[in-house]
């Protein structure tokens, strides 16, 4: 079993990005500038946005964090997005999800300028990706592809089972794994909460991408010997042995599954860090295009 080490891989990618930005600036190019929008004070969202902003600083990107109270209206938030769309200094816009219930994430995402959609959530971005046209890739699936590339894991002809059908992870992951590209050319099955014979299907998987949002959902009895395990989940569970009283676990029962796997991503220290790499690569690309 080999750990797919998000700490090491993301450090490698970030050092490449840092060099590229230095060169871009030295050649008179634009400093990539990411705007992050955070509504409310959900602790997980605070942590994610904080680490995106810190990564910008680390790489020599500019960043702007816009914070709004939970009672901001949808119309007001759309106005703020429009300001960012028009602001020529901004290359990438990310609106951290989830948003409060009175704001439609679809409406907000649809109003982001697709040329600044570095999260890869806009319908135009996802439509282009679906058709195999050049586009930003959704940050998490992009990060997973970067991880597979780094370890020279070829998924051609392999059976990849994606568990979870969200617009931002599961569904785009199935498209990217099955497209005629590298990485790609896998045979893909999409499973979700209503799948009846999940275990039967996962037992035939060469690769499992777990993105269902349920702690320790994938257990060893669901996994074929030698499978590659990509765990997208970030779930906080109670743990009385920790000072904080909680700890993070993935959608995979790591201790149970790891001995059976050929490769596995840990949580934390796996896919989460790769998502930020995907986002940063998209932001650099946006700056080049702008
Ligand atoms: N919420 C959970 N994951 C993400 C992400 O990758 N981007 C944004 N904007 N919100 C999220």
Tab-separated table of C-alpha atoms and ligand atoms in Angstrom:
chain	number	residue	atom	x	y	z
A	1	UNK	CA	0.000	0.000	0.000
A	2	UNK	CA	1.290	3.438	-0.917
A	3	UNK	CA	-0.096	6.668	0.496
A	4	UNK	CA	-0.997	9.280	-2.109
A	5	UNK	CA	0.571	12.117	-0.196
A	6	UNK	CA	-1.284	15.372	-0.739
A	7	UNK	CA	1.198	17.250	1.445
A	8	UNK	CA	4.185	16.274	-0.724
A	9	UNK	CA	2.404	16.539	-4.089
A	10	UNK	CA	0.808	19.891	-3.323
A	11	UNK	CA	4.164	21.244	-2.074
A	12	UNK	CA	5.741	20.164	-5.373
A	13	UNK	CA	2.996	21.752	-7.496
A	14	UNK	CA	3.012	24.933	-5.411
A	15	UNK	CA	6.767	25.354	-5.840
A	16	UNK	CA	6.296	25.053	-9.618
A	17	UNK	CA	3.467	27.601	-9.536
A	18	UNK	CA	5.529	29.980	-7.426
A	19	UNK	CA	8.366	29.878	-9.937
A	20	UNK	CA	5.961	30.373	-12.824
A	21	UNK	CA	4.421	33.435	-11.176
A	22	UNK	CA	7.849	34.909	-10.485
A	23	UNK	CA	8.716	34.480	-14.155
A	24	UNK	CA	5.400	35.913	-15.272
A	25	UNK	CA	5.962	38.993	-13.106
A	26	UNK	CA	9.598	39.349	-14.256
A	27	UNK	CA	8.357	39.370	-17.859
A	28	UNK	CA	5.922	42.180	-17.090
A	29	UNK	CA	2.906	39.864	-16.845
A	30	UNK	CA	-0.013	40.261	-14.525
A	31	UNK	CA	0.098	39.061	-10.917
A	32	UNK	CA	-2.714	36.491	-10.583
A	33	UNK	CA	-5.429	37.853	-8.315
A	34	UNK	CA	-8.041	35.653	-6.638
A	35	UNK	CA	-11.150	37.101	-5.010
A	36	UNK	CA	-12.775	34.873	-2.391
A	37	UNK	CA	-16.318	35.557	-1.228
A	38	UNK	CA	-17.394	34.213	2.149
A	39	UNK	CA	-20.937	34.631	3.445
A	40	UNK	CA	-21.534	33.984	7.145
A	41	UNK	CA	-19.170	32.255	9.519
A	42	UNK	CA	-19.451	28.530	8.918
A	43	UNK	CA	-16.253	27.249	10.619
A	44	UNK	CA	-15.410	24.764	7.828
A	45	UNK	CA	-15.868	27.442	5.140
A	46	UNK	CA	-13.748	29.866	7.203
A	47	UNK	CA	-10.975	27.259	7.319
A	48	UNK	CA	-11.162	26.475	3.577
A	49	UNK	CA	-11.190	30.126	2.515
A	50	UNK	CA	-8.418	30.934	4.984
A	51	UNK	CA	-6.190	28.276	3.487
A	52	UNK	CA	-6.941	29.442	-0.086
A	53	UNK	CA	-5.980	33.020	0.834
A	54	UNK	CA	-2.833	31.831	2.632
A	55	UNK	CA	-1.846	29.777	-0.404
A	56	UNK	CA	-2.214	32.868	-2.604
A	57	UNK	CA	0.214	34.716	-0.312
A	58	UNK	CA	2.614	31.772	-0.337
A	59	UNK	CA	2.668	31.656	-4.157
A	60	UNK	CA	2.944	35.409	-4.753
A	61	UNK	CA	-0.652	35.765	-5.972
A	62	UNK	CA	-2.763	38.730	-4.931
A	63	UNK	CA	-5.921	37.888	-3.027
A	64	UNK	CA	-8.976	39.728	-1.821
A	65	UNK	CA	-11.294	38.264	0.777
A	66	UNK	CA	-14.802	39.687	0.793
A	67	UNK	CA	-16.831	38.759	3.856
A	68	UNK	CA	-20.546	39.287	4.212
A	69	UNK	CA	-23.009	38.676	7.020
A	70	UNK	CA	-25.495	35.830	6.654
A	71	UNK	CA	-28.317	38.335	6.172
A	72	UNK	CA	-26.946	39.688	2.878
A	73	UNK	CA	-29.685	39.358	0.242
A	74	UNK	CA	-29.234	37.423	-2.974
A	75	UNK	CA	-29.556	40.675	-4.949
A	76	UNK	CA	-26.833	42.330	-2.869
A	77	UNK	CA	-24.530	39.355	-3.309
A	78	UNK	CA	-25.133	39.380	-7.070
A	79	UNK	CA	-24.169	43.062	-7.112
A	80	UNK	CA	-20.903	42.209	-5.375
A	81	UNK	CA	-20.236	39.455	-7.914
A	82	UNK	CA	-20.892	41.910	-10.745
A	83	UNK	CA	-18.357	44.324	-9.242
A	84	UNK	CA	-15.775	41.531	-9.213
A	85	UNK	CA	-16.688	40.565	-12.790
A	86	UNK	CA	-16.040	44.152	-13.935
A	87	UNK	CA	-12.877	44.657	-11.892
A	88	UNK	CA	-10.015	44.151	-14.349
A	89	UNK	CA	-7.516	43.522	-11.550
A	90	UNK	CA	-9.383	40.335	-10.502
A	91	UNK	CA	-8.596	37.137	-12.433
A	92	UNK	CA	-10.490	34.527	-10.439
A	93	UNK	CA	-13.639	34.585	-8.319
A	94	UNK	CA	-14.644	31.916	-5.857
A	95	UNK	CA	-17.834	32.032	-3.860
A	96	UNK	CA	-17.433	29.594	-0.994
A	97	UNK	CA	-20.311	27.140	-0.688
A	98	UNK	CA	-22.592	26.421	1.069
A	99	UNK	CA	-24.480	29.722	0.990
A	100	UNK	CA	-27.312	30.538	3.428
A	101	UNK	CA	-30.663	28.957	2.492
A	102	UNK	CA	-32.174	32.204	1.167
A	103	UNK	CA	-29.472	32.491	-1.525
A	104	UNK	CA	-29.493	30.179	-4.523
A	105	UNK	CA	-25.988	28.881	-5.240
A	106	UNK	CA	-27.030	28.243	-8.870
A	107	UNK	CA	-28.078	31.853	-9.371
A	108	UNK	CA	-24.866	33.157	-7.830
A	109	UNK	CA	-22.621	30.784	-9.788
A	110	UNK	CA	-24.459	31.559	-13.044
A	111	UNK	CA	-23.597	35.226	-12.506
A	112	UNK	CA	-19.832	34.707	-12.240
A	113	UNK	CA	-17.982	35.706	-15.423
A	114	UNK	CA	-16.960	32.306	-16.901
A	115	UNK	CA	-13.509	33.747	-17.709
A	116	UNK	CA	-13.049	34.193	-13.919
A	117	UNK	CA	-14.706	30.912	-12.888
A	118	UNK	CA	-11.608	29.337	-11.348
A	119	UNK	CA	-13.686	26.970	-9.206
A	120	UNK	CA	-15.045	25.515	-12.462
A	121	UNK	CA	-18.673	25.605	-11.334
A	122	UNK	CA	-20.323	27.754	-14.049
A	123	UNK	CA	-22.590	25.930	-16.555
A	124	UNK	CA	-20.485	27.256	-19.460
A	125	UNK	CA	-17.313	25.945	-17.825
A	126	UNK	CA	-18.880	22.557	-17.091
A	127	UNK	CA	-20.484	22.422	-20.552
A	128	UNK	CA	-17.120	22.977	-22.203
A	129	UNK	CA	-15.555	20.340	-19.988
A	130	UNK	CA	-18.347	17.898	-20.932
A	131	UNK	CA	-17.634	18.493	-24.618
A	132	UNK	CA	-13.879	18.155	-24.169
A	133	UNK	CA	-13.257	21.835	-24.974
A	134	UNK	CA	-10.555	23.850	-23.242
A	135	UNK	CA	-11.960	25.089	-19.938
A	136	UNK	CA	-11.157	25.480	-16.292
A	137	UNK	CA	-11.681	22.139	-14.589
A	138	UNK	CA	-13.609	21.982	-11.302
A	139	UNK	CA	-10.955	22.372	-8.648
A	140	UNK	CA	-11.385	19.077	-6.767
A	141	UNK	CA	-11.585	16.746	-9.791
A	142	UNK	CA	-8.679	18.703	-11.291
A	143	UNK	CA	-6.688	18.164	-8.106
A	144	UNK	CA	-7.417	14.425	-8.241
A	145	UNK	CA	-6.172	14.258	-11.856
A	146	UNK	CA	-3.002	16.087	-10.776
A	147	UNK	CA	-2.522	13.533	-8.001
A	148	UNK	CA	-2.954	10.582	-10.414
A	149	UNK	CA	-0.517	12.197	-12.870
A	150	UNK	CA	2.060	12.796	-10.163
A	151	UNK	CA	2.114	9.106	-9.214
A	152	UNK	CA	1.941	7.972	-12.873
A	153	UNK	CA	-1.286	6.132	-12.158
A	154	UNK	CA	-2.813	5.243	-15.517
A	155	UNK	CA	-6.570	4.718	-15.335
A	156	UNK	CA	-6.936	3.716	-19.010
A	157	UNK	CA	-9.375	0.818	-19.268
A	158	UNK	CA	-9.745	0.617	-15.496
A	159	UNK	CA	-13.124	0.439	-13.803
A	160	UNK	CA	-13.518	3.631	-11.773
A	161	UNK	CA	-16.460	3.794	-9.398
A	162	UNK	CA	-17.390	7.298	-8.285
A	163	UNK	CA	-19.631	7.423	-5.221
A	164	UNK	CA	-21.541	10.702	-5.054
A	165	UNK	CA	-23.084	12.800	-7.830
A	166	UNK	CA	-22.542	16.402	-6.746
A	167	UNK	CA	-22.120	19.054	-9.434
A	168	UNK	CA	-18.726	20.010	-8.071
A	169	UNK	CA	-17.091	16.620	-7.512
A	170	UNK	CA	-18.853	13.351	-8.398
A	171	UNK	CA	-20.482	14.246	-11.702
A	172	UNK	CA	-17.521	16.123	-13.260
A	173	UNK	CA	-15.181	13.393	-11.979
A	174	UNK	CA	-17.059	10.780	-14.031
A	175	UNK	CA	-16.685	12.930	-17.151
A	176	UNK	CA	-12.983	13.592	-16.660
A	177	UNK	CA	-12.143	9.951	-15.944
A	178	UNK	CA	-14.038	8.708	-18.998
A	179	UNK	CA	-12.966	11.318	-21.585
A	180	UNK	CA	-10.563	10.440	-24.370
A	181	UNK	CA	-7.608	12.176	-22.746
A	182	UNK	CA	-4.814	11.560	-20.331
A	183	UNK	CA	-5.697	10.957	-17.536
A	184	UNK	CA	-8.929	9.423	-18.815
A	185	UNK	CA	-10.173	6.525	-20.904
A	186	UNK	CA	-11.510	4.738	-17.835
A	187	UNK	CA	-14.762	2.809	-17.667
A	188	UNK	CA	-16.791	4.727	-15.130
A	189	UNK	CA	-19.758	3.873	-12.927
A	190	UNK	CA	-21.501	6.626	-10.964
A	191	UNK	CA	-23.084	5.444	-7.723
A	192	UNK	CA	-25.076	7.532	-5.266
A	193	UNK	CA	-27.307	7.363	-2.225
A	194	UNK	CA	-30.058	5.501	-4.128
A	195	UNK	CA	-27.780	2.867	-5.682
A	196	UNK	CA	-29.153	-0.516	-4.635
A	197	UNK	CA	-26.240	-2.892	-5.106
A	198	UNK	CA	-23.416	-0.543	-4.131
A	199	UNK	CA	-21.145	-3.148	-2.570
A	200	UNK	CA	-21.516	-5.448	-5.567
A	201	UNK	CA	-20.363	-2.594	-7.810
A	202	UNK	CA	-17.538	-1.280	-5.621
A	203	UNK	CA	-16.130	-4.825	-5.351
A	204	UNK	CA	-15.487	-4.661	-9.115
A	205	UNK	CA	-13.744	-1.258	-8.892
A	206	UNK	CA	-10.078	-0.806	-9.744
A	207	UNK	CA	-10.432	2.789	-8.542
A	208	UNK	CA	-12.929	4.152	-6.023
A	209	UNK	CA	-13.545	7.885	-5.724
A	210	UNK	CA	-15.544	8.417	-2.535
A	211	UNK	CA	-17.387	11.741	-2.556
A	212	UNK	CA	-20.642	11.039	-0.773
A	213	UNK	CA	-20.133	13.151	2.349
A	214	UNK	CA	-20.656	10.384	4.905
A	215	UNK	CA	-17.918	9.647	7.430
A	216	UNK	CA	-16.119	6.281	6.991
A	217	UNK	CA	-18.792	5.101	4.529
A	218	UNK	CA	-16.496	2.917	2.422
A	219	UNK	CA	-15.358	-0.110	4.419
A	220	UNK	CA	-12.929	-2.927	3.607
A	221	UNK	CA	-15.698	-5.409	2.721
A	222	UNK	CA	-16.666	-3.076	-0.176
A	223	UNK	CA	-13.173	-2.940	-1.653
A	224	UNK	CA	-11.330	-5.290	-4.017
A	225	UNK	CA	-7.774	-6.283	-3.063
A	226	UNK	CA	-5.335	-3.816	-4.676
A	227	UNK	CA	-7.876	-1.090	-5.467
A	228	UNK	CA	-6.852	2.563	-5.705
A	229	UNK	CA	-8.777	4.667	-3.183
A	230	UNK	CA	-9.379	8.399	-3.618
A	231	UNK	CA	-11.149	9.888	-0.591
A	232	UNK	CA	-12.768	13.271	-1.185
A	233	UNK	CA	-14.662	13.396	2.112
A	234	UNK	CA	-13.872	15.864	4.873
A	235	UNK	CA	-16.132	15.059	7.828
A	236	UNK	CA	-15.716	16.229	11.400
A	237	UNK	CA	-16.589	13.561	13.969
A	238	UNK	CA	-16.505	13.447	17.774
A	239	UNK	CA	-13.271	12.139	19.284
A	240	UNK	CA	-12.924	12.380	23.054
A	241	UNK	CA	-9.199	11.546	22.832
A	242	UNK	CA	-8.499	14.862	21.080
A	243	UNK	CA	-8.129	18.170	22.871
A	244	UNK	CA	-10.646	19.723	20.476
A	245	UNK	CA	-13.068	16.822	21.069
A	246	UNK	CA	-13.295	16.229	17.299
A	247	UNK	CA	-11.240	15.019	14.363
A	248	UNK	CA	-11.473	14.944	10.587
A	249	UNK	CA	-12.209	11.715	8.741
A	250	UNK	CA	-12.907	10.969	5.105
A	251	UNK	CA	-15.701	9.074	3.389
A	252	UNK	CA	-13.447	6.022	3.588
A	253	UNK	CA	-12.732	4.058	6.753
A	254	UNK	CA	-8.986	4.542	6.305
A	255	UNK	CA	-7.672	2.081	8.913
A	256	UNK	CA	-10.007	-0.624	7.616
A	257	UNK	CA	-9.478	-0.054	3.881
A	258	UNK	CA	-5.803	0.986	3.627
A	259	UNK	CA	-4.303	-2.543	4.062
A	260	UNK	CA	-6.397	-3.788	1.125
A	261	UNK	CA	-5.583	-0.911	-1.224
A	262	UNK	CA	-2.644	-0.388	-3.575
A	263	UNK	CA	-2.821	3.404	-3.220
A	264	UNK	CA	-4.904	5.523	-0.865
A	265	UNK	CA	-5.336	9.213	-0.066
A	266	UNK	CA	-5.385	10.089	3.648
A	267	UNK	CA	-7.733	12.605	5.299
A	268	UNK	CA	-6.473	15.149	6.115
A	269	UNK	CA	-3.417	15.437	3.877
A	270	UNK	CA	-4.909	14.094	0.662
A	271	UNK	CA	-7.429	15.448	-1.829
A	272	UNK	CA	-8.227	18.643	0.141
A	273	UNK	CA	-4.757	20.029	-0.506
A	274	UNK	CA	-5.011	19.057	-4.166
A	275	UNK	CA	-8.243	21.053	-4.541
A	276	UNK	CA	-6.294	24.185	-3.647
A	277	UNK	CA	-3.674	23.275	-6.263
A	278	UNK	CA	-6.430	22.953	-8.886
A	279	UNK	CA	-7.806	26.330	-7.878
A	280	UNK	CA	-4.389	28.001	-7.997
A	281	UNK	CA	-3.558	26.497	-11.391
A	282	UNK	CA	-6.871	27.775	-12.745
A	283	UNK	CA	-6.220	31.235	-11.293
A	284	UNK	CA	-2.774	31.404	-12.885
A	285	UNK	CA	-4.285	30.312	-16.213
A	286	UNK	CA	-6.994	32.992	-15.882
A	287	UNK	CA	-4.328	35.648	-15.243
A	288	UNK	CA	-2.463	34.551	-18.359
A	289	UNK	CA	-5.668	34.768	-20.400
A	290	UNK	CA	-6.535	38.170	-18.990
B	1	LIG	N1	-17.422	24.160	-0.704
B	1	LIG	C1	-16.895	22.927	-0.596
B	1	LIG	N2	-15.931	22.748	-1.508
B	1	LIG	C2	-15.837	23.895	-2.212
B	1	LIG	C3	-15.003	24.324	-3.281
B	1	LIG	O1	-14.137	23.613	-3.804
B	1	LIG	N3	-15.231	25.587	-3.719
B	1	LIG	C4	-16.175	26.391	-3.182
B	1	LIG	N4	-16.336	27.602	-3.699
B	1	LIG	N5	-16.957	26.023	-2.189
B	1	LIG	C5	-16.784	24.775	-1.721
